[in-house]
Amino acid sequence: MTATILDGKHVAQLTEAALAERVTSIKSRSEGRTPVLATILVGDDPASATYVKMKGNACQRIGMESLAIELPASTSTNDLLRQIEELNLNPDVHGILLQHPVPSQIDERACFDMIALEKDVDGVTCLGFGRMAMGESAYGCATPQGIMRLLEHYEIALSGLHAVVVGRSPILGKPMAMMLLEANATVTICHSRTRDLESHVRQADLIVGAVGRPEFIRADWIKDGAVVVDAGYHPGGVGDIELQPLLERASAITPVPGGVGPMTINTLIQQTVQSGEKSLA
Ligand code: NAP
């Protein structure tokens, strides 16, 4: 069996063309105004700076504006809360992205939760998570929502599958598990205290690697015909799953790079366009 490649780069490019048209249409209906994504970068971590720049570039490609806010590494929780509140109140801002992680003196959860629900286009608030988990409308957390959109694009039927998610972080593993549950998969969530991880992974019809350790999930744990989703990205272009041997055994597989990564940014801008449409159109 040769695995279908779940080509996130391709799907993101396709969607960008459609998003550019939606932005043009918003502009024509609202005296030239476009949706605006505010990005907040705290400190000078080079990887975070690169991610924020990539998000700003994606806005530009579809004709949408972004507002880049850069704060010093010494920023306090209160400073950041005040900044977010200002953006919540700014009618020209339709989405707010607080780049994770923030410096350790900041209460990141409090700051995420300060983001107004209607501007939470990265899907990081507890309220948004709770609503999503209850099947109510909310913007999905960008990486798992991007994975769901990728699976949908390739018409992977999820109902009744046994999905195993390895990782339970607030921005990836947990919302991923809830989204798969909402799509009627039977979900197992594994984490660092899970006993005999391999035995759980062996049962997966769909496996999601969200561990943050290079090729930690071994190819020979994964059964033939499984759908393989790898959220990880590490130097050398490897993910959290040993992917190479699975190209001939899985039914579908996300490449690294070019699978999950492009869908994350694409989901963020798609949700910002949706938010812009709600308040501008
Ligand atoms: P994280 O916050 O570090 O969470 C890692 C998770 O893996 C935790 O839940 C942890 O369990 C679990 N884990 C650690 N060691 C384990 C072990 N030995 N066995 C089983 N589970 C174990 O990482 P994250 O932010 O979710 O990111 C996960 C991966 O996704 C990383 O490779 C990251 O680079 C990637 N990522 C990609 C994107 C994208 O846009 N492509 C976005 C975000 C993240 P505990 O909860 O028990 O500690």
CSV table of C-alpha atoms and ligand atoms in Angstrom, one decimal, residues 51 55 99-100 142-144 147 165-174 189-194 197 209-214 216-217 221 230-234 238-240 259-265, ligand 1:
chain,number,residue,atom,x,y,z
A,51,TYR,CA,6.7,32.2,13.4
A,55,LYS,CA,1.9,34.7,10.1
A,99,GLN,CA,2.7,33.9,20.3
A,100,HIS,CA,3.4,30.9,22.6
A,142,ALA,CA,-5.1,26.5,15.0
A,143,THR,CA,-2.9,23.4,14.9
A,144,PRO,CA,-5.5,20.7,15.6
A,147,ILE,CA,-5.2,18.9,11.1
A,165,VAL,CA,-3.3,11.1,20.3
A,166,VAL,CA,0.1,11.1,21.9
A,167,GLY,CA,0.5,14.4,23.8
A,168,ARG,CA,-2.0,16.4,25.9
A,169,SER,CA,-0.8,20.0,25.7
A,170,PRO,CA,-3.5,22.8,25.8
A,171,ILE,CA,-2.6,24.0,22.3
A,172,LEU,CA,-2.4,20.6,20.6
A,173,GLY,CA,-3.1,17.2,22.2
A,174,LYS,CA,-6.1,18.1,24.3
A,189,ILE,CA,-5.1,10.3,24.8
A,190,CYS,CA,-1.5,9.3,25.8
A,191,HIS,CA,1.0,11.3,27.8
A,192,SER,CA,4.3,11.1,29.7
A,193,ARG,CA,2.7,8.9,32.4
A,194,THR,CA,1.0,6.5,30.1
A,197,LEU,CA,2.6,3.5,25.1
A,209,GLY,CA,2.1,12.5,17.2
A,210,ALA,CA,2.2,15.6,19.3
A,211,VAL,CA,5.0,14.8,21.7
A,212,GLY,CA,7.8,17.2,20.8
A,213,ARG,CA,10.5,14.5,20.6
A,214,PRO,CA,12.1,13.5,17.3
A,216,PHE,CA,9.8,9.2,19.3
A,217,ILE,CA,6.9,7.1,18.0
A,221,TRP,CA,4.3,0.3,16.5
A,230,ASP,CA,2.7,14.1,12.6
A,231,ALA,CA,2.5,17.5,14.3
A,232,GLY,CA,6.2,17.6,15.2
A,233,TYR,CA,9.0,19.4,13.5
A,234,HIS,CA,12.6,19.1,14.5
A,238,VAL,CA,12.0,14.9,11.1
A,239,GLY,CA,8.8,14.9,13.1
A,240,ASP,CA,7.6,13.1,16.2
A,259,GLY,CA,2.0,18.6,6.3
A,260,VAL,CA,0.6,20.0,9.5
A,261,GLY,CA,2.8,23.2,9.7
A,262,PRO,CA,1.3,25.1,6.7
A,263,MET,CA,-2.3,24.2,7.9
A,264,THR,CA,-1.7,25.9,11.3
A,265,ILE,CA,-1.0,29.3,9.8
B,1,NAP,P1,4.4,20.1,24.7
B,1,NAP,O1,3.6,21.2,25.3
B,1,NAP,O2,5.8,19.9,25.1
B,1,NAP,O3,3.6,18.7,25.0
B,1,NAP,C1,4.2,17.5,24.8
B,1,NAP,C2,3.2,16.4,25.2
B,1,NAP,O4,3.9,15.2,25.0
B,1,NAP,C3,2.9,16.5,26.7
B,1,NAP,O5,1.5,16.3,26.8
B,1,NAP,C4,3.7,15.3,27.3
B,1,NAP,O6,3.0,14.7,28.4
B,1,NAP,C5,3.8,14.4,26.1
B,1,NAP,N1,5.0,13.5,26.3
B,1,NAP,C6,6.2,13.9,26.6
B,1,NAP,N2,7.0,12.8,26.7
B,1,NAP,C7,6.2,11.7,26.5
B,1,NAP,C8,6.4,10.3,26.5
B,1,NAP,N3,7.6,9.8,26.8
B,1,NAP,N4,5.4,9.5,26.3
B,1,NAP,C9,4.2,10.0,26.0
B,1,NAP,N5,3.9,11.3,25.9
B,1,NAP,C10,4.9,12.2,26.2
B,1,NAP,O7,4.4,20.2,23.1
B,1,NAP,P2,3.3,20.8,22.1
B,1,NAP,O8,3.4,22.2,22.1
B,1,NAP,O9,2.0,20.1,22.3
B,1,NAP,O10,4.0,20.3,20.7
B,1,NAP,C11,4.1,18.9,20.4
B,1,NAP,C12,4.8,18.8,19.0
B,1,NAP,O11,4.1,19.5,18.1
B,1,NAP,C13,6.2,19.5,19.0
B,1,NAP,O12,7.0,18.7,18.2
B,1,NAP,C14,5.9,20.8,18.4
B,1,NAP,O13,7.1,21.3,17.7
B,1,NAP,C15,4.8,20.5,17.5
B,1,NAP,N6,3.9,21.7,17.2
B,1,NAP,C16,3.8,22.0,15.9
B,1,NAP,C17,2.9,23.0,15.5
B,1,NAP,C18,2.7,23.3,14.1
B,1,NAP,O14,2.1,24.3,13.7
B,1,NAP,N7,3.2,22.5,13.2
B,1,NAP,C19,2.3,23.8,16.5
B,1,NAP,C20,2.5,23.4,17.8
B,1,NAP,C21,3.3,22.4,18.1
B,1,NAP,P3,2.7,15.4,29.8
B,1,NAP,O15,1.5,16.2,29.6
B,1,NAP,O16,2.5,14.2,30.7
B,1,NAP,O17,3.9,16.2,30.1
